[in-house]
Short mmCIF file of C-alpha atoms and ligand atoms in Angstrom, two decimals:
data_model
loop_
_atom_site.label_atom_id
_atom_site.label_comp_id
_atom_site.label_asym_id
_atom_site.label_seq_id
_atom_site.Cartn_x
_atom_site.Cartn_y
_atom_site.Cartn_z
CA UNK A 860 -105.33 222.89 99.31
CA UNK A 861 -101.77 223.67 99.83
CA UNK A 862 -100.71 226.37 102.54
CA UNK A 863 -98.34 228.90 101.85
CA UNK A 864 -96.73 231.56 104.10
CA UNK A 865 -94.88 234.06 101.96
CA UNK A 866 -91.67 235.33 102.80
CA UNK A 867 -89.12 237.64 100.94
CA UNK A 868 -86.29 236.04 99.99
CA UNK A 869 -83.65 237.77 97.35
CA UNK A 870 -86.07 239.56 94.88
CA UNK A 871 -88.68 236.83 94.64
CA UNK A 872 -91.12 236.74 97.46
CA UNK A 873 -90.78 232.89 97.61
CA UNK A 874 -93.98 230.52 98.82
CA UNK A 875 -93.20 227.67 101.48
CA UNK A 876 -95.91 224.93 100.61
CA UNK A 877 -96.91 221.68 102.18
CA UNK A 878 -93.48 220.60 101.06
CA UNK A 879 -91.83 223.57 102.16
CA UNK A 880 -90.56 224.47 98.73
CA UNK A 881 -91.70 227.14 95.98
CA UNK A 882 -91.32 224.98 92.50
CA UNK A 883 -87.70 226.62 90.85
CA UNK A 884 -88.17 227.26 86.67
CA UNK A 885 -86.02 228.77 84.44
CA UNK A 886 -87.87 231.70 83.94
CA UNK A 887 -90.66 234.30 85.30
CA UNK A 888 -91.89 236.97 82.98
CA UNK A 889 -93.31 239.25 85.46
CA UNK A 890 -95.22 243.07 85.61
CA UNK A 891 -96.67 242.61 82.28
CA UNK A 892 -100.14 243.19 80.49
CA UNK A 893 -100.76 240.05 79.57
CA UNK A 894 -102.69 239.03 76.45
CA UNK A 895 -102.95 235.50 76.59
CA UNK A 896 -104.68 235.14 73.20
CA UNK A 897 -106.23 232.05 75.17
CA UNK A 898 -109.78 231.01 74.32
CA UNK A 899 -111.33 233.36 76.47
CA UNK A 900 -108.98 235.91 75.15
CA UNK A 901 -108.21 237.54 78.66
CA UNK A 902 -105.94 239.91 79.25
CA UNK A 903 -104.21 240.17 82.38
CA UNK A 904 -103.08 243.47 83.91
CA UNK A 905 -100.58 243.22 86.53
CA UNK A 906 -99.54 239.07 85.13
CA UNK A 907 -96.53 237.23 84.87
CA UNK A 908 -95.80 233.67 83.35
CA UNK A 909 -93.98 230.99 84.49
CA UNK A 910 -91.48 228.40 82.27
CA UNK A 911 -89.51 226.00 82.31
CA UNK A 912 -87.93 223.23 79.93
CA UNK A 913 -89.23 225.48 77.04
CA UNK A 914 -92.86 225.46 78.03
CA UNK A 915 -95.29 227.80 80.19
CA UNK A 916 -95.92 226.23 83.34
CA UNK A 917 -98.57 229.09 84.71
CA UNK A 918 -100.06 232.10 83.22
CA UNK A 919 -101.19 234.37 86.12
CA UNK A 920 -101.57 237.30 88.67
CA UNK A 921 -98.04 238.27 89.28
CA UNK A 922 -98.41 237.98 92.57
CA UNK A 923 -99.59 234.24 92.67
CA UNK A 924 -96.87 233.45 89.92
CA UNK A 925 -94.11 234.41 92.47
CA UNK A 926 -95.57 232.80 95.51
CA UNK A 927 -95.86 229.45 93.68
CA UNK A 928 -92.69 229.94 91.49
CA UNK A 929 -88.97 231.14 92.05
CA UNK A 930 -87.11 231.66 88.61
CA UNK A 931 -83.33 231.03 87.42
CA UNK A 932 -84.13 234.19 85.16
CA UNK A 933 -86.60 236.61 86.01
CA UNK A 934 -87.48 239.52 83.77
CA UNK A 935 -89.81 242.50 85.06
CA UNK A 936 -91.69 243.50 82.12
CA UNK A 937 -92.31 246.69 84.07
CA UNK A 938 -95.80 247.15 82.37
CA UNK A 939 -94.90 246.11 78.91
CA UNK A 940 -97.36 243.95 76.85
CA UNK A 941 -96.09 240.12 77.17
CA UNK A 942 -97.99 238.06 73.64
CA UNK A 943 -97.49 235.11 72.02
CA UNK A 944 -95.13 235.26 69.55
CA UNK A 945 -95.78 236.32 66.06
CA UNK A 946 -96.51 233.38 63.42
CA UNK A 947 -95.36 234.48 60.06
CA UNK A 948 -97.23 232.09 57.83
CA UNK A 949 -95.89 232.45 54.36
CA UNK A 950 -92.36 233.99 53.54
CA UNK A 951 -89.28 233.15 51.59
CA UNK A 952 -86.61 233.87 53.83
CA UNK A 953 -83.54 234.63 52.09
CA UNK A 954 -85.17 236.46 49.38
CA UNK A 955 -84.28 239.35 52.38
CA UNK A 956 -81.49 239.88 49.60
CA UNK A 957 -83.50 241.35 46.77
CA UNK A 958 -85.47 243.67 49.07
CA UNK A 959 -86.25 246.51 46.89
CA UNK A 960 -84.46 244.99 43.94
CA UNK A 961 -87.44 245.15 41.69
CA UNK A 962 -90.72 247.28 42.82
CA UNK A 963 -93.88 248.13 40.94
CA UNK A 964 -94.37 244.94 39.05
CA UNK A 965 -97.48 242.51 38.17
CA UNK A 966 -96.85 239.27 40.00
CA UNK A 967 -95.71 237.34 36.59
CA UNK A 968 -93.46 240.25 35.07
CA UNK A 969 -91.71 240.78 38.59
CA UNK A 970 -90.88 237.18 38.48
CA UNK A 971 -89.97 236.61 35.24
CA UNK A 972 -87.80 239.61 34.12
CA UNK A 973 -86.14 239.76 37.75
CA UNK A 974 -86.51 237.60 40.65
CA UNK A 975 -86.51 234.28 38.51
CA UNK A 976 -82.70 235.31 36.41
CA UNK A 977 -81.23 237.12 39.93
CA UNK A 978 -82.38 233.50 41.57
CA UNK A 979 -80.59 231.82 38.36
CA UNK A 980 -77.27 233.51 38.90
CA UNK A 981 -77.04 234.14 42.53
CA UNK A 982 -78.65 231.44 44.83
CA UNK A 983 -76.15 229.41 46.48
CA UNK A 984 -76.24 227.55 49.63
CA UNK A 985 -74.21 230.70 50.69
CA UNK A 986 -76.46 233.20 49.77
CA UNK A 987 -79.28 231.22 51.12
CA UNK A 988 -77.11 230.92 55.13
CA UNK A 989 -76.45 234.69 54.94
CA UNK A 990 -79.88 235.94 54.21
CA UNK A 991 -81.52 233.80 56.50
CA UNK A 992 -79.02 235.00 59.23
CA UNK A 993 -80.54 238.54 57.84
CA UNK A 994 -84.17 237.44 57.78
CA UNK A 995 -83.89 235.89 61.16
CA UNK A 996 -82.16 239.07 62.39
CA UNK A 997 -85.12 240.88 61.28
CA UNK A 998 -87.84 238.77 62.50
CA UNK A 999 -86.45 238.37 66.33
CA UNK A 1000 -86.65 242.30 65.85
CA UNK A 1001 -90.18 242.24 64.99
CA UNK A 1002 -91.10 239.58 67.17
CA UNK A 1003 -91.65 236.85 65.03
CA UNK A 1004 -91.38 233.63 66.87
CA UNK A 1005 -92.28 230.98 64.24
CA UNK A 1006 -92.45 231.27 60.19
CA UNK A 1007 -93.33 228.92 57.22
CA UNK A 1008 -90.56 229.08 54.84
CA UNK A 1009 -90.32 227.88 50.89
CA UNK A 1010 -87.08 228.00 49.14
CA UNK A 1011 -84.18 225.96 47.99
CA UNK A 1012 -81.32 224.75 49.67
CA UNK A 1013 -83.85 224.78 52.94
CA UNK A 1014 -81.42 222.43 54.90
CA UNK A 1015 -79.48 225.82 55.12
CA UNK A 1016 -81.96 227.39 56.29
CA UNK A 1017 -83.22 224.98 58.55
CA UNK A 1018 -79.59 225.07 60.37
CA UNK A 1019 -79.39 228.91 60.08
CA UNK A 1020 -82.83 228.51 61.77
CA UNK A 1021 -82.26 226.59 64.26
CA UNK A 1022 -79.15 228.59 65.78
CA UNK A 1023 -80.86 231.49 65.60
CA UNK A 1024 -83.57 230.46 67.88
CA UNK A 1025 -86.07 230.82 65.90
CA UNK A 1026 -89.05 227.73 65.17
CA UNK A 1027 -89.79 227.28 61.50
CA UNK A 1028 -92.07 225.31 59.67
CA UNK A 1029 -89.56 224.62 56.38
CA UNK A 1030 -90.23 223.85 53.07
CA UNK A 1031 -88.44 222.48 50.49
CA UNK A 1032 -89.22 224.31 47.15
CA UNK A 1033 -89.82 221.79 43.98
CA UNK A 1034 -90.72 223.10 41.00
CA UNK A 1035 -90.36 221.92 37.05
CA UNK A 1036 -87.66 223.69 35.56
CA UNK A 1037 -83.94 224.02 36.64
CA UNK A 1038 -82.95 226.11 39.87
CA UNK A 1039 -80.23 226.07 42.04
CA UNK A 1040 -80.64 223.53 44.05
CA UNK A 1041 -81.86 220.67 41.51
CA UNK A 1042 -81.97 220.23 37.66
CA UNK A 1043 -85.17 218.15 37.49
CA UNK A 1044 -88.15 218.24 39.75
CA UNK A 1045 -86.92 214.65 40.51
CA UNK A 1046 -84.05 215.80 41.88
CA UNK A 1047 -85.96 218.25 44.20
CA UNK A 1048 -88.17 215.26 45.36
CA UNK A 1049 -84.74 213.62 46.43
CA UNK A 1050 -83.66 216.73 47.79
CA UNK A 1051 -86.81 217.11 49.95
CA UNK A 1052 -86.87 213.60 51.56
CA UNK A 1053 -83.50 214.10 52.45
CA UNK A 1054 -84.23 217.09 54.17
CA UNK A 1055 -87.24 215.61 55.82
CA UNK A 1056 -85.17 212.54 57.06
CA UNK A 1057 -82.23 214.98 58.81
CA UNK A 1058 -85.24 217.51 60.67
CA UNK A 1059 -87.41 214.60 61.89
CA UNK A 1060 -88.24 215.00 65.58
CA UNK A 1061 -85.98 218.24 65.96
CA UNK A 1062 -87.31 220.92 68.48
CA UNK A 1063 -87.68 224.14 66.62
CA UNK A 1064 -87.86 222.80 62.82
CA UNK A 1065 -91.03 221.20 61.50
CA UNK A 1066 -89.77 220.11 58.03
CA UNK A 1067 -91.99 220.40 55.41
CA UNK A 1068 -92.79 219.83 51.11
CA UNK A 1069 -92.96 222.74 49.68
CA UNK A 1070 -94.57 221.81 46.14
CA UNK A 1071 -93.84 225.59 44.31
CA UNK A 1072 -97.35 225.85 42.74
CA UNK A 1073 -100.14 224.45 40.34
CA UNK A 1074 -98.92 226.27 37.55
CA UNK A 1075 -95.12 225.59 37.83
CA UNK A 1076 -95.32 221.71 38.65
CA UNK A 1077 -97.19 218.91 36.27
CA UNK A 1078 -99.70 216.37 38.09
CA UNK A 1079 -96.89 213.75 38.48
CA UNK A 1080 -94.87 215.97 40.35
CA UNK A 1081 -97.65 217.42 42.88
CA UNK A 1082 -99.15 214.08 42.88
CA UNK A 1083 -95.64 212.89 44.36
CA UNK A 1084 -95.02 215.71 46.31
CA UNK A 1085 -98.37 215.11 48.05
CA UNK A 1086 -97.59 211.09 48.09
CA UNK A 1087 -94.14 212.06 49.97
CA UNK A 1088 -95.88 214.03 53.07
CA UNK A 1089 -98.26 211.05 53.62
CA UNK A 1090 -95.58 208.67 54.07
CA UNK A 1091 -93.55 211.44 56.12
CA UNK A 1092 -96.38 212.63 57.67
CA UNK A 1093 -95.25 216.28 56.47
CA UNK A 1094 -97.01 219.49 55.98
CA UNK A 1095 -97.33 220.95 52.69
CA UNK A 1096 -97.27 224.17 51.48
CA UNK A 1097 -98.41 225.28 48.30
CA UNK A 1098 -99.08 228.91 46.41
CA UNK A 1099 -102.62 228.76 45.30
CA UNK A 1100 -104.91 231.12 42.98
CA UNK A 1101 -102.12 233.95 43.57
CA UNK A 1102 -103.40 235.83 40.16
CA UNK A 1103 -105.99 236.07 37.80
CA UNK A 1104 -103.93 234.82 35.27
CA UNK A 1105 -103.08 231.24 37.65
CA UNK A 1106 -106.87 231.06 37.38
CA UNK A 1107 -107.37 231.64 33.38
CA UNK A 1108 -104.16 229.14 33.15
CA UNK A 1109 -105.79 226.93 35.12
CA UNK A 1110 -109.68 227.04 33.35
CA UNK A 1111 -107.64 226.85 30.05
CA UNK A 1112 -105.39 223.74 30.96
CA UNK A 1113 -107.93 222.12 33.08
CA UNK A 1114 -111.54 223.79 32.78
CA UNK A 1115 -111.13 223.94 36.49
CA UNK A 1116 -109.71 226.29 39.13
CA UNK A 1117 -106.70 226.41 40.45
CA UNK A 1118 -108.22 224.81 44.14
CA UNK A 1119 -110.56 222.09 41.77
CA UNK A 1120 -107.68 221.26 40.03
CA UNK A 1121 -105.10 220.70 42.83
CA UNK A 1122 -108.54 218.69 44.24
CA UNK A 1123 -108.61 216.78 40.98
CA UNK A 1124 -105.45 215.27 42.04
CA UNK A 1125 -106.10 214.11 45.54
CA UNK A 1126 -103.54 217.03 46.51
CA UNK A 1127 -105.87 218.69 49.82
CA UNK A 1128 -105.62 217.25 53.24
CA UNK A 1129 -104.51 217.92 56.48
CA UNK A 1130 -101.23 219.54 56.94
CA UNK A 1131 -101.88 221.75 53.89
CA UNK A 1132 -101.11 225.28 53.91
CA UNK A 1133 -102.30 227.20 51.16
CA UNK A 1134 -100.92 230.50 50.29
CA UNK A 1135 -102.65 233.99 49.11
CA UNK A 1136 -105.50 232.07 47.77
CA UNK A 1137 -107.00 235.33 46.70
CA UNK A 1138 -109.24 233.94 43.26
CA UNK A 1139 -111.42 231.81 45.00
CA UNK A 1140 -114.83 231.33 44.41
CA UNK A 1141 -117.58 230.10 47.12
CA UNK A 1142 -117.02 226.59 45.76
CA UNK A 1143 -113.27 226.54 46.41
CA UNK A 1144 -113.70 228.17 49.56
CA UNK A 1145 -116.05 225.00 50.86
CA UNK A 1146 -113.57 222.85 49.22
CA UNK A 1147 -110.60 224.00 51.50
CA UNK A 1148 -112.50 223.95 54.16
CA UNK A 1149 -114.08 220.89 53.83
CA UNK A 1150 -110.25 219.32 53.05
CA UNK A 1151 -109.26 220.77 56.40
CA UNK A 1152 -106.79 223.36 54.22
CA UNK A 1153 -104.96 226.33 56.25
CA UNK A 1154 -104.64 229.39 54.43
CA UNK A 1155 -102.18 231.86 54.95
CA UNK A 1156 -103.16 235.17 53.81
CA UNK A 1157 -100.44 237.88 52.90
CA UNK A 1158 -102.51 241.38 52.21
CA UNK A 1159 -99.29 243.64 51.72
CA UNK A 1160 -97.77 241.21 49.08
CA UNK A 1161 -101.50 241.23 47.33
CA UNK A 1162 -101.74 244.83 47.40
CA UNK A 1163 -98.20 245.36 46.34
CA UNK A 1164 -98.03 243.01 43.21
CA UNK A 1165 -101.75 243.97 42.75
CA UNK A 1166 -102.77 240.29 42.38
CA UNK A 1167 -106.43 241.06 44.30
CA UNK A 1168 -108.08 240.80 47.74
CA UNK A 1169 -108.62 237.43 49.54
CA UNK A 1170 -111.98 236.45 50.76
CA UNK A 1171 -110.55 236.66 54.14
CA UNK A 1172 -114.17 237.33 56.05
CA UNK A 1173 -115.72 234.29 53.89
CA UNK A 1174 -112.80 232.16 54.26
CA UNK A 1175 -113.04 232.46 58.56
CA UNK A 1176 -117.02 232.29 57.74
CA UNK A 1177 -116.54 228.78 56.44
CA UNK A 1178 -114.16 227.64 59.74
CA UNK A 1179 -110.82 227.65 57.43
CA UNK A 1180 -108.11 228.80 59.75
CA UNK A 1181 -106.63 232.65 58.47
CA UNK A 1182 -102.90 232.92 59.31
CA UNK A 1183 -101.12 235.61 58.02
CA UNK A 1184 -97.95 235.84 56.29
CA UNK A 1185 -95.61 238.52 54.84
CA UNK A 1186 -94.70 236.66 51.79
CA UNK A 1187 -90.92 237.15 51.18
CA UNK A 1188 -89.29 240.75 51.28
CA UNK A 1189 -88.46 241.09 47.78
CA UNK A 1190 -92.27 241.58 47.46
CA UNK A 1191 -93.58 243.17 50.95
CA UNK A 1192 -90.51 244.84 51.67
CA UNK A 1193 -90.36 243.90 55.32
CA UNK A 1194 -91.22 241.07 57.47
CA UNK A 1195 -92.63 242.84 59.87
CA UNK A 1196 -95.91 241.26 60.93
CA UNK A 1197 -97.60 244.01 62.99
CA UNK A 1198 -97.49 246.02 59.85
CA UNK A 1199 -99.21 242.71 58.18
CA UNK A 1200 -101.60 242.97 60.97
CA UNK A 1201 -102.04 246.34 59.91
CA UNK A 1202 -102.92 246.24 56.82
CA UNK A 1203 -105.22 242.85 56.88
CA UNK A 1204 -107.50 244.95 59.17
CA UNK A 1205 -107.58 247.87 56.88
CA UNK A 1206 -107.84 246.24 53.42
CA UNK A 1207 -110.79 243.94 54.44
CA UNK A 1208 -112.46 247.19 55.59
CA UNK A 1209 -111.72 248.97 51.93
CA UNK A 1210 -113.27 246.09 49.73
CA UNK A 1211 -115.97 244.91 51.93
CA UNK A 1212 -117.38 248.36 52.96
CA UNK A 1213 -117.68 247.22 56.14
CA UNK A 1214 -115.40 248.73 59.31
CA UNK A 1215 -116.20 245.51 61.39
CA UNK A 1216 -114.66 243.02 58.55
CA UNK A 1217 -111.70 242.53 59.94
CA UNK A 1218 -111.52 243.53 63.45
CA UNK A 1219 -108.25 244.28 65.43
CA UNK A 1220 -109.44 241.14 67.61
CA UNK A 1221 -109.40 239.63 64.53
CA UNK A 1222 -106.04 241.09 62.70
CA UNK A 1223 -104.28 239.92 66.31
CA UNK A 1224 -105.35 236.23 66.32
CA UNK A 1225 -104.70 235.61 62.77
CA UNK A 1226 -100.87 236.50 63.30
CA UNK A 1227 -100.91 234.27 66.53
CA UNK A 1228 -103.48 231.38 67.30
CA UNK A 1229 -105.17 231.54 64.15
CA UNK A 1230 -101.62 231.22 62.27
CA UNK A 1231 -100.89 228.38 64.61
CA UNK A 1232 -103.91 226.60 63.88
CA UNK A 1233 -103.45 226.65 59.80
CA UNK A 1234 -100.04 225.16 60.28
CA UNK A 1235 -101.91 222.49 62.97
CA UNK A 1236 -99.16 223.65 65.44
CA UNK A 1237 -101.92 225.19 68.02
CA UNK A 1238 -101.45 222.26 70.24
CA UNK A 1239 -98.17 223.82 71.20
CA UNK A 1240 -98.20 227.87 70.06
CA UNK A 1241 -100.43 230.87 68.95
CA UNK A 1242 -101.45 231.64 72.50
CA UNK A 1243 -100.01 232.05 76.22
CA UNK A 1244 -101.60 228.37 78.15
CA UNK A 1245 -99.78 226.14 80.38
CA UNK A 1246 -98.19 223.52 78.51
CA UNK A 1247 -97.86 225.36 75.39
CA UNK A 1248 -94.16 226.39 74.34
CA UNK A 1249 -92.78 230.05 75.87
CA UNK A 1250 -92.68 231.95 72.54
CA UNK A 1251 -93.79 235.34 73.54
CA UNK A 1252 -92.94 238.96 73.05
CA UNK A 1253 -92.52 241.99 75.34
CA UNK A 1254 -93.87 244.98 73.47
CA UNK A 1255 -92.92 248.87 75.31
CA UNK A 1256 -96.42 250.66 74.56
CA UNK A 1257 -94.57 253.85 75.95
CA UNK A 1258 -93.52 255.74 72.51
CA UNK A 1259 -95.58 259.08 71.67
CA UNK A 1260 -97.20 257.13 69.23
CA UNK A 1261 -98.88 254.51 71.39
CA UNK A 1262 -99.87 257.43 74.14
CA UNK A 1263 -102.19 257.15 76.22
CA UNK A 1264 -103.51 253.13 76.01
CA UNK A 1265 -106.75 252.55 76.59
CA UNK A 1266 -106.75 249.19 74.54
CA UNK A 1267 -103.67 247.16 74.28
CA UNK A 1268 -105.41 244.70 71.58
CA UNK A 1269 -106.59 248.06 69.75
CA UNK A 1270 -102.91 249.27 69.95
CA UNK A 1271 -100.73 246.30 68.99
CA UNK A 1272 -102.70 246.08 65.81
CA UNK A 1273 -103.50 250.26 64.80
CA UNK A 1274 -100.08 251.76 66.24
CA UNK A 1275 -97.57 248.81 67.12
CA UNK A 1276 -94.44 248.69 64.58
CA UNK A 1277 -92.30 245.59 64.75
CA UNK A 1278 -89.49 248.12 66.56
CA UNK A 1279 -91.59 248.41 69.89
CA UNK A 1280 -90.73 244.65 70.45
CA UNK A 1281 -88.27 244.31 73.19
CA UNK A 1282 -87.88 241.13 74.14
CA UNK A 1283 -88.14 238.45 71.96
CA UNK A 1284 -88.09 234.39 73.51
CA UNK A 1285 -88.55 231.40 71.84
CA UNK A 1286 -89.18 227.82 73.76
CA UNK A 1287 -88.32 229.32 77.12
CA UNK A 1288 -85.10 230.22 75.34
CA UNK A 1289 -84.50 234.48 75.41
CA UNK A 1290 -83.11 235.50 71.88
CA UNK A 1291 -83.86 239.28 72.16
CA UNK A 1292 -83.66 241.13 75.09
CA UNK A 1293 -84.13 244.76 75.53
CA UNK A 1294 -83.50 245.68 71.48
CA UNK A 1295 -80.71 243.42 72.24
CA UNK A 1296 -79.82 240.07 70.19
CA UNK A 1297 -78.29 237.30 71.70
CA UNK A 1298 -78.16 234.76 69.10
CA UNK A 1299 -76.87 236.81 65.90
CA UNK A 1300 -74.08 239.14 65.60
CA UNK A 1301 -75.97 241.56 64.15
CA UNK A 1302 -73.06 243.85 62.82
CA UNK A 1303 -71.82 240.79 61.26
CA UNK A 1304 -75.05 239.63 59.81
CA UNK A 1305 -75.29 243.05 58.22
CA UNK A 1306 -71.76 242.99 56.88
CA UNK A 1307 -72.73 239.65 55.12
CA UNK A 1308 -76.04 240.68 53.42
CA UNK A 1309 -73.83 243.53 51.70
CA UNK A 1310 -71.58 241.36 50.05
CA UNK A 1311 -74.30 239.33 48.63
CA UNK A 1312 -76.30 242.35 47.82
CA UNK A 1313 -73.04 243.70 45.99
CA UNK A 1314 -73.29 239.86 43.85
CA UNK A 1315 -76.77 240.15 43.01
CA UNK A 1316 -76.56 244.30 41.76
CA UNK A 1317 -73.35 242.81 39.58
CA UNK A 1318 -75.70 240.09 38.37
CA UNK A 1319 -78.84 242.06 37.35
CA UNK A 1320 -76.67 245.02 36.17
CA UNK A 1321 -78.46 247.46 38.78
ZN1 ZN B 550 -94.70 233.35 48.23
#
């Protein structure tokens, strides 16, 4: 055992071990109610954390962080709640730009008569920078940290992405009739391994097939889609049993479900992230789980499009990891994943009868370890553990609305908005601090979105 003689020195009280030194890293989140989200989910009054080169080094009393530790960068939480970072699971980033173009739509009208002819006439790699400049914006806001993406032209967003600060698990959208960013589903194959080949091995971006769904893609296509993250060893991510009518499509085309089907075809394995999956029986729910499937579940989207309830209780009853997602903002309207939170722990109460169904325990680790574990990234986020990455949020519980606290998990989940976020850091690196952003201009960002909101009103005649 090391000895240590603590002695002031600056603002740190600094420890002098064996070696005489305290260890110097980059950064010390200090004075903060910890919730570690760690497997014995503790929560730490009176903690700090400790990181450098992008990872957390110590997760502890903030007293023994800053007798062991001096920090570059030192931030005193002064009593806020310090989290791991918010894992949106399912969204379509630039789609920021038809927020509250088209409300009060069935899932297949909405698309159809609106979001499919604006896409037509006003996705361009453009469009696609400036509202993910806007959806990133947003999400360091709400504390997002990491979010699964489909859409086209995703090497734009992958850039867009990865200046921002943000990590991202990207997909590149195929599907079988023309869009923007490829006539043929061939061509979005090509598309795709390009983009896989220029993210390999970066820090923040996972890149990642994004095959659009079972009843917008023929078997070839899937069955190469699903061919081309084997030999990348990529993660897929797939809409699955959205709506009633995917299902009836599905019994008609197949006599099968949508999951049976997509089974059928050798499509499941690890890696896979299956969206909404809201019409599944108890078969397809073994089936996913048994294929090792992640499911992201997106309850405001559901409710909004009224495409039905997920199985969410049976679905974490079977082992599959529940992530939650926001689903993009044209159909939410927000990406703001406490409200997500929200809202998974009060639908599941509705439809099952049951006020235990979804717990705020519950709610809290789908949008951070359990999300991590359906995109197989909980080796490195979804909670606060040495040697995981420093993505983690500072949250002010100090509003009228979250007075007096006598649970942080209770109030991060009933009372939390994605506006009480503070601070907002990503791989050690700060991108929000104190409502302030540091990696977007966000009068600029704001600017931009208009003038592509201005296109798209010209080019739906709103
Ligand atoms: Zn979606």
């Amino acid at each position: 055992m090391r000895t240590r003689v603590v002695i002031a020195a600056g603002f740190a009280a600094v420890a002098i071990t064996a070696t005489g030194q305290s260890r110097q890293v980059d950064l010390i989140v200090s004075n903060a109610i910890v919730v570690t989200m760690d497997g014995g989910s503790r929560v730490l009054p009176g903690g700090a954390v400790a990181v450098d080169a992008g990872r957390i080094l110590a997760v502890a009393a903030a007293e023994t962080i800053s007798t062991q530790y001096a920090a570059r960068q030192t931030i005193d939480a002064g009593g806020q709640v310090l989290l791991p970072g918010l894992i949106n699971t399912h969204t379509h980033a630039p789609m920021v730009l038809y927020r509250g173009l088209a409300d009060d739509l069935a899932l297949m009208e909405w698309l159809e008569k609106y979001i499919f002819p604006a896409e037509a006439k006003t996705v361009s790699p453009e469009f696609v920078r400036a509202g993910t400049r806007l959806a990133a914006l947003e999400m360091i806001q709400s504390g997002t940290t990491t979010y699964a993406d489909m859409y086209y032209f995703e090497e734009e967003i992958g850039r867009v992405t990865r200046d921002a600060g943000l990590r991202g698990v990207l997909g590149q959208t195929i599907i079988q009739f023309p869009v923007a960013d490829a006539q043929t589903p061939r061509d979005g194959l090509a598309r795709t391994e390009a983009f896989l080949k220029e993210f390999a091995g970066d820090e923040l971006i996972t890149p990642a097939i994004a095959p659009h769904a079972m009843y917008t893609l023929d078997r070839a296509t899937l069955q190469a889609a699903r061919a081309m993250a084997d030999r990348y060893t990529a993660p897929v991510l797939i809409h699955l049993a959205e709506t009633a009518a995917e299902l009836e499509t599905s019994q008609k085309a197949h006599a099968m479900s949508p999951t049976r089907y997509l089974d059928s075809l050798g499509f499941w394995g690890p890696r896979t992230l299956a969206a909404h999956a809201v019409w599944l029986d108890d078969a397809d729910i073994g089936l996913l789980a048994s294929r090792k499937v992640g499911v992201s579940h997106n309850p405001e989207s559901n409710m909004k499009l009224a495409s039905g309830t997920a199985k969410v209780p049976a679905m974490r009853r079977t082992g599959i990891p529940v992530g939650l997602g926001t689903d993009g903002a044209a159909s939410n309207n927000d990406l703001d994943m406490f409200e997500a939170m929200r809202q998974a722990a009060l639908l599941h109460k509705l439809t099952t009868g049951d006020p235990r169904a979804v717990p705020a325990s519950v709610a809290l680790a789908m949008a951070t370890i359990e999300g991590a574990k359906a995109l197989q990234m909980d080796d490195r986020i979804g909670s606060l553990e040495r040697g995981k990455r420093a993505d983690m949020i500072l949250v002010s519980m100090r509003g009228a609305r979250q007075t007096p606290m006598y649970d942080p998990i209770s109030h991060l989940v009933y009372v939390t908005r994605g506006d009480d976020v503070q601070t907002t850091i990503v791989n050690g690196r700060v991108l929000m601090r104190d409502r302030r952003v540091l990696t977007l201009n966000e009068a600029a960002v704001i600017r931009e979105a208009n003038v592509h909101a201005a296109r798209v009103r010209a080019a739906v005649g709103k």
